[in-house]
Amino acid sequence: KNPVIIFEGIEASGKSTNLDLVAKYLKKKRKKYIKLREPGGSPFSEKIRKILLNKNYNLDYKTDLMLFLASRSENFQKIIKKNYNKRIILLDRFTDSTIAYQHYGMNLNKNLIEKINKLLLGNIKPNLIFLNLVSMKNLSLRLKNRKNKNRYDRFKIKFYKKVQNGFIKISKNKRNYIIVNSNKDINNNKKLVLNNILKLIK
Ligand code: TMP
């Protein structure tokens, strides 16, 4: 069986770097995989992404929630479902981002989000989730250096702190979560990530 592997974390937490590292490794090993991001993935979901992250729109949080879920629905129906079990699926963010940002960050109802996630995905669950953590000091530095800031790069540090603490709560007592501390040595993290991939993929 080919696993579904998720990379989660707040802005500048190194999740996309780790995803690229795994993708490169799988390519070298000639494994079949696909790589997707959320919001985004399918062509229509990429359009939703553009709307969601456009800094000129001042959308209500509930509108955001609906758009993130609509993007997931299309991405799931058009791409994930087809590839499930056939290829390894690498995802830059998934359902826990909605709980962390829209519930822990924006106070929208957790139960409702969980119900819709379940409606969208049925019984499909990720096999492994890397939760990438970053200190607020490093986050501020890394965000300051970003040239093109999108709508979700412009929150106060307090907001990201709430979201990251939310992610940590979600990961508690879950066996399929691996914590990666992105403030630490990059080579050690590389080893940690690839060792866990090796355990899944023989
Ligand atoms: P990215 O910068 O990692 O590509 O993600 C775009 C932003 O979207 C990021 O700030 C997290 C946010 N997001 C949510 O708020 N809820 C979600 O369900 C997803 C998938 C992303």
mmCIF file of C-alpha atoms and ligand atoms in Angstrom:
data_model
loop_
_atom_site.group_PDB
_atom_site.id
_atom_site.type_symbol
_atom_site.label_atom_id
_atom_site.label_comp_id
_atom_site.label_asym_id
_atom_site.label_seq_id
_atom_site.Cartn_x
_atom_site.Cartn_y
_atom_site.Cartn_z
ATOM 1 C CA LYS A 1 0.000 0.000 0.000
ATOM 2 C CA ASN A 2 1.215 3.465 -0.891
ATOM 3 C CA PRO A 3 0.931 5.892 2.020
ATOM 4 C CA VAL A 4 -0.514 9.390 2.270
ATOM 5 C CA ILE A 5 2.052 11.677 3.906
ATOM 6 C CA ILE A 6 1.210 15.161 5.165
ATOM 7 C CA PHE A 7 3.431 18.116 6.018
ATOM 8 C CA GLU A 8 1.840 20.535 8.491
ATOM 9 C CA GLY A 9 2.915 23.628 10.380
ATOM 10 C CA ILE A 10 2.559 27.391 10.406
ATOM 11 C CA GLU A 11 4.231 29.815 7.993
ATOM 12 C CA ALA A 12 8.012 29.475 7.646
ATOM 13 C CA SER A 13 8.064 26.268 9.689
ATOM 14 C CA GLY A 14 10.015 24.379 7.027
ATOM 15 C CA LYS A 15 7.190 22.079 5.947
ATOM 16 C CA SER A 16 7.595 22.711 2.223
ATOM 17 C CA THR A 17 11.374 22.228 2.498
ATOM 18 C CA ASN A 18 10.801 18.852 4.136
ATOM 19 C CA LEU A 19 8.237 17.887 1.521
ATOM 20 C CA ASP A 20 10.710 18.709 -1.257
ATOM 21 C CA LEU A 21 13.368 16.683 0.507
ATOM 22 C CA VAL A 22 11.085 13.632 0.598
ATOM 23 C CA ALA A 23 10.010 14.135 -3.025
ATOM 24 C CA LYS A 24 13.646 14.233 -4.116
ATOM 25 C CA TYR A 25 14.377 11.062 -2.169
ATOM 26 C CA LEU A 26 11.391 9.214 -3.699
ATOM 27 C CA LYS A 27 12.426 10.307 -7.168
ATOM 28 C CA LYS A 28 15.908 8.939 -6.574
ATOM 29 C CA LYS A 29 14.417 5.639 -5.415
ATOM 30 C CA ARG A 30 12.146 5.595 -8.497
ATOM 31 C CA LYS A 31 9.002 5.436 -6.396
ATOM 32 C CA LYS A 32 5.710 6.561 -7.869
ATOM 33 C CA TYR A 33 4.441 9.603 -6.059
ATOM 34 C CA ILE A 34 2.408 12.743 -6.502
ATOM 35 C CA LYS A 35 2.941 16.027 -4.729
ATOM 36 C CA LEU A 36 0.074 18.415 -3.979
ATOM 37 C CA ARG A 37 -0.601 21.466 -1.865
ATOM 38 C CA GLU A 38 -3.652 22.795 -0.052
ATOM 39 C CA PRO A 39 -5.297 25.105 -0.717
ATOM 40 C CA GLY A 40 -4.682 24.050 -4.299
ATOM 41 C CA GLY A 41 -3.872 20.825 -6.098
ATOM 42 C CA SER A 42 -6.474 20.411 -8.826
ATOM 43 C CA PRO A 43 -6.702 23.186 -11.453
ATOM 44 C CA PHE A 44 -9.929 24.558 -9.948
ATOM 45 C CA SER A 45 -8.515 24.358 -6.407
ATOM 46 C CA GLU A 46 -5.495 26.373 -7.557
ATOM 47 C CA LYS A 47 -7.962 29.066 -8.668
ATOM 48 C CA ILE A 48 -9.559 29.045 -5.213
ATOM 49 C CA ARG A 49 -6.053 29.357 -3.727
ATOM 50 C CA LYS A 50 -5.444 32.535 -5.712
ATOM 51 C CA ILE A 51 -8.645 34.083 -4.354
ATOM 52 C CA LEU A 52 -7.973 32.998 -0.759
ATOM 53 C CA LEU A 53 -4.431 34.321 -0.633
ATOM 54 C CA ASN A 54 -5.005 37.560 -2.577
ATOM 55 C CA LYS A 55 -4.057 40.344 -0.188
ATOM 56 C CA ASN A 56 -6.542 42.744 -1.780
ATOM 57 C CA TYR A 57 -9.588 40.765 -0.632
ATOM 58 C CA ASN A 58 -10.903 41.274 2.853
ATOM 59 C CA LEU A 59 -12.867 38.043 3.240
ATOM 60 C CA ASP A 60 -14.826 36.990 6.300
ATOM 61 C CA TYR A 61 -13.325 34.000 8.174
ATOM 62 C CA LYS A 62 -16.441 31.947 7.459
ATOM 63 C CA THR A 63 -16.026 32.634 3.742
ATOM 64 C CA ASP A 64 -12.417 31.462 4.059
ATOM 65 C CA LEU A 65 -13.530 28.242 5.732
ATOM 66 C CA MET A 66 -15.967 27.501 2.899
ATOM 67 C CA LEU A 67 -13.282 28.178 0.295
ATOM 68 C CA PHE A 68 -10.649 25.987 1.973
ATOM 69 C CA LEU A 69 -13.191 23.168 2.128
ATOM 70 C CA ALA A 70 -14.347 23.694 -1.463
ATOM 71 C CA SER A 71 -10.729 23.568 -2.575
ATOM 72 C CA ARG A 72 -10.212 20.316 -0.622
ATOM 73 C CA SER A 73 -13.366 18.773 -2.063
ATOM 74 C CA GLU A 74 -12.252 19.322 -5.669
ATOM 75 C CA ASN A 75 -8.672 18.298 -4.987
ATOM 76 C CA PHE A 76 -9.861 15.133 -3.272
ATOM 77 C CA GLN A 77 -12.447 14.152 -5.897
ATOM 78 C CA LYS A 78 -10.309 14.937 -8.917
ATOM 79 C CA ILE A 79 -6.811 13.915 -7.799
ATOM 80 C CA ILE A 80 -6.366 12.289 -4.388
ATOM 81 C CA LYS A 81 -9.090 9.647 -4.769
ATOM 82 C CA LYS A 82 -7.740 8.486 -8.132
ATOM 83 C CA ASN A 83 -4.204 8.125 -6.849
ATOM 84 C CA TYR A 84 -5.014 6.687 -3.432
ATOM 85 C CA ASN A 85 -3.090 3.418 -2.930
ATOM 86 C CA LYS A 86 -1.678 3.624 -6.450
ATOM 87 C CA ARG A 87 0.990 6.189 -5.714
ATOM 88 C CA ILE A 88 2.547 7.716 -2.635
ATOM 89 C CA ILE A 89 0.717 11.000 -1.983
ATOM 90 C CA LEU A 90 2.674 13.913 -0.506
ATOM 91 C CA LEU A 91 0.512 16.784 0.685
ATOM 92 C CA ASP A 92 1.627 20.239 1.758
ATOM 93 C CA ARG A 93 -1.150 20.789 4.371
ATOM 94 C CA PHE A 94 -4.407 18.902 4.800
ATOM 95 C CA THR A 95 -7.383 18.626 7.171
ATOM 96 C CA ASP A 96 -5.488 19.540 10.353
ATOM 97 C CA SER A 97 -4.606 22.935 8.870
ATOM 98 C CA THR A 98 -8.325 23.736 8.820
ATOM 99 C CA ILE A 99 -8.700 22.752 12.487
ATOM 100 C CA ALA A 100 -5.558 24.670 13.473
ATOM 101 C CA TYR A 101 -6.217 27.898 11.505
ATOM 102 C CA GLN A 102 -10.016 28.109 11.299
ATOM 103 C CA HIS A 103 -10.784 26.657 14.727
ATOM 104 C CA TYR A 104 -7.801 27.389 16.991
ATOM 105 C CA GLY A 105 -6.842 30.586 15.157
ATOM 106 C CA MET A 106 -10.221 31.964 14.087
ATOM 107 C CA ASN A 107 -12.572 30.400 16.647
ATOM 108 C CA LEU A 108 -14.866 28.655 14.163
ATOM 109 C CA ASN A 109 -16.632 25.513 15.341
ATOM 110 C CA LYS A 110 -14.350 22.469 15.542
ATOM 111 C CA ASN A 111 -17.117 19.907 15.394
ATOM 112 C CA LEU A 112 -18.508 21.409 12.219
ATOM 113 C CA ILE A 113 -15.090 21.411 10.526
ATOM 114 C CA GLU A 114 -14.478 17.791 11.534
ATOM 115 C CA LYS A 115 -17.884 16.760 10.183
ATOM 116 C CA ILE A 116 -17.275 18.394 6.809
ATOM 117 C CA ASN A 117 -13.766 16.920 6.587
ATOM 118 C CA LYS A 118 -15.314 13.507 7.191
ATOM 119 C CA LEU A 119 -17.985 14.150 4.578
ATOM 120 C CA LEU A 120 -15.309 15.086 2.052
ATOM 121 C CA LEU A 121 -12.851 12.262 2.724
ATOM 122 C CA GLY A 122 -14.872 9.332 4.014
ATOM 123 C CA ASN A 123 -12.509 6.827 5.573
ATOM 124 C CA ILE A 124 -9.326 7.971 3.901
ATOM 125 C CA LYS A 125 -6.786 8.955 6.551
ATOM 126 C CA PRO A 126 -3.149 10.067 6.363
ATOM 127 C CA ASN A 127 -0.548 7.464 7.324
ATOM 128 C CA LEU A 128 2.052 9.937 8.515
ATOM 129 C CA ILE A 129 1.946 13.617 9.451
ATOM 130 C CA PHE A 130 5.075 15.689 9.963
ATOM 131 C CA LEU A 131 4.327 18.640 12.218
ATOM 132 C CA ASN A 132 6.991 21.286 11.693
ATOM 133 C CA LEU A 133 7.465 23.717 14.578
ATOM 134 C CA VAL A 134 9.188 27.101 14.599
ATOM 135 C CA SER A 135 9.929 29.584 17.406
ATOM 136 C CA MET A 136 8.110 32.921 17.278
ATOM 137 C CA LYS A 137 11.485 34.648 17.001
ATOM 138 C CA ASN A 138 12.474 32.675 13.896
ATOM 139 C CA LEU A 139 8.983 33.060 12.475
ATOM 140 C CA SER A 140 9.175 36.890 12.739
ATOM 141 C CA LEU A 141 12.610 36.913 11.125
ATOM 142 C CA ARG A 142 11.586 34.600 8.294
ATOM 143 C CA LEU A 143 8.332 36.484 7.594
ATOM 144 C CA LYS A 144 10.168 39.808 7.566
ATOM 145 C CA ASN A 145 12.417 38.461 4.816
ATOM 146 C CA ARG A 146 9.505 37.376 2.600
ATOM 147 C CA LYS A 147 9.255 39.628 -0.423
ATOM 148 C CA ASN A 148 5.744 38.863 -1.662
ATOM 149 C CA LYS A 149 3.541 38.503 1.367
ATOM 150 C CA ASN A 150 0.146 36.942 0.733
ATOM 151 C CA ARG A 151 -3.004 37.502 2.802
ATOM 152 C CA TYR A 152 -2.094 34.702 5.206
ATOM 153 C CA ASP A 153 1.460 35.984 5.755
ATOM 154 C CA ARG A 154 0.154 39.180 7.348
ATOM 155 C CA PHE A 155 -1.348 38.083 10.656
ATOM 156 C CA LYS A 156 0.007 39.205 14.016
ATOM 157 C CA ILE A 157 2.535 36.857 15.653
ATOM 158 C CA LYS A 158 -0.067 36.179 18.372
ATOM 159 C CA PHE A 159 -2.308 34.563 15.764
ATOM 160 C CA TYR A 160 0.413 32.190 14.520
ATOM 161 C CA LYS A 161 1.185 31.283 18.113
ATOM 162 C CA LYS A 162 -2.446 30.261 18.667
ATOM 163 C CA VAL A 163 -2.421 28.233 15.448
ATOM 164 C CA GLN A 164 0.853 26.474 16.297
ATOM 165 C CA ASN A 165 -0.405 25.630 19.798
ATOM 166 C CA GLY A 166 -3.525 24.283 18.094
ATOM 167 C CA PHE A 167 -1.428 22.008 15.897
ATOM 168 C CA ILE A 168 0.413 20.763 18.997
ATOM 169 C CA LYS A 169 -2.920 19.981 20.693
ATOM 170 C CA ILE A 170 -4.124 18.096 17.619
ATOM 171 C CA SER A 171 -0.920 16.031 17.531
ATOM 172 C CA LYS A 172 -1.110 14.956 21.198
ATOM 173 C CA ASN A 173 -1.478 11.200 21.684
ATOM 174 C CA LYS A 174 -1.538 10.536 17.958
ATOM 175 C CA ARG A 175 0.794 7.822 16.757
ATOM 176 C CA ASN A 176 0.978 8.995 13.158
ATOM 177 C CA TYR A 177 2.404 12.421 14.060
ATOM 178 C CA ILE A 178 6.136 13.189 13.937
ATOM 179 C CA ILE A 179 7.313 16.495 15.410
ATOM 180 C CA VAL A 180 10.107 18.278 13.533
ATOM 181 C CA ASN A 181 11.701 21.203 15.337
ATOM 182 C CA SER A 182 12.776 23.528 12.549
ATOM 183 C CA ASN A 183 14.842 25.694 14.920
ATOM 184 C CA LYS A 184 17.264 22.792 15.214
ATOM 185 C CA ASP A 185 20.041 21.574 12.967
ATOM 186 C CA ILE A 186 18.789 21.023 9.429
ATOM 187 C CA ASN A 187 20.839 17.846 8.883
ATOM 188 C CA ASN A 188 19.419 16.200 11.978
ATOM 189 C CA ASN A 189 15.925 17.022 10.791
ATOM 190 C CA LYS A 190 16.705 15.591 7.387
ATOM 191 C CA LYS A 191 17.679 12.311 9.049
ATOM 192 C CA LEU A 192 14.557 12.309 11.213
ATOM 193 C CA VAL A 193 12.270 12.873 8.238
ATOM 194 C CA LEU A 194 13.928 10.328 5.936
ATOM 195 C CA ASN A 195 14.177 7.659 8.650
ATOM 196 C CA ASN A 196 10.431 7.883 9.140
ATOM 197 C CA ILE A 197 9.845 7.684 5.393
ATOM 198 C CA LEU A 198 12.069 4.590 5.222
ATOM 199 C CA LYS A 199 9.965 2.892 7.891
ATOM 200 C CA LEU A 200 6.885 3.368 5.710
ATOM 201 C CA ILE A 201 8.388 2.598 2.319
ATOM 202 C CA LYS A 202 10.395 -0.549 1.944
HETATM 203 P P1 TMP B 1 0.784 27.915 2.389
HETATM 204 O O1 TMP B 1 1.370 29.245 2.626
HETATM 205 O O2 TMP B 1 1.334 26.867 3.277
HETATM 206 O O3 TMP B 1 0.768 27.522 0.977
HETATM 207 O O4 TMP B 1 -0.770 27.988 2.839
HETATM 208 C C1 TMP B 1 -1.581 29.043 2.612
HETATM 209 C C2 TMP B 1 -2.299 29.485 3.857
HETATM 210 O O5 TMP B 1 -3.574 28.845 3.973
HETATM 211 C C3 TMP B 1 -1.583 29.207 5.163
HETATM 212 O O6 TMP B 1 -1.509 30.414 5.884
HETATM 213 C C4 TMP B 1 -2.506 28.285 5.912
HETATM 214 C C5 TMP B 1 -3.839 28.554 5.324
HETATM 215 N N1 TMP B 1 -4.787 27.433 5.422
HETATM 216 C C6 TMP B 1 -5.887 27.543 6.260
HETATM 217 O O7 TMP B 1 -6.047 28.557 6.947
HETATM 218 N N2 TMP B 1 -6.766 26.509 6.315
HETATM 219 C C7 TMP B 1 -6.630 25.376 5.556
HETATM 220 O O8 TMP B 1 -7.466 24.467 5.635
HETATM 221 C C8 TMP B 1 -5.481 25.273 4.691
HETATM 222 C C9 TMP B 1 -5.298 24.065 3.851
HETATM 223 C C10 TMP B 1 -4.590 26.318 4.660
#
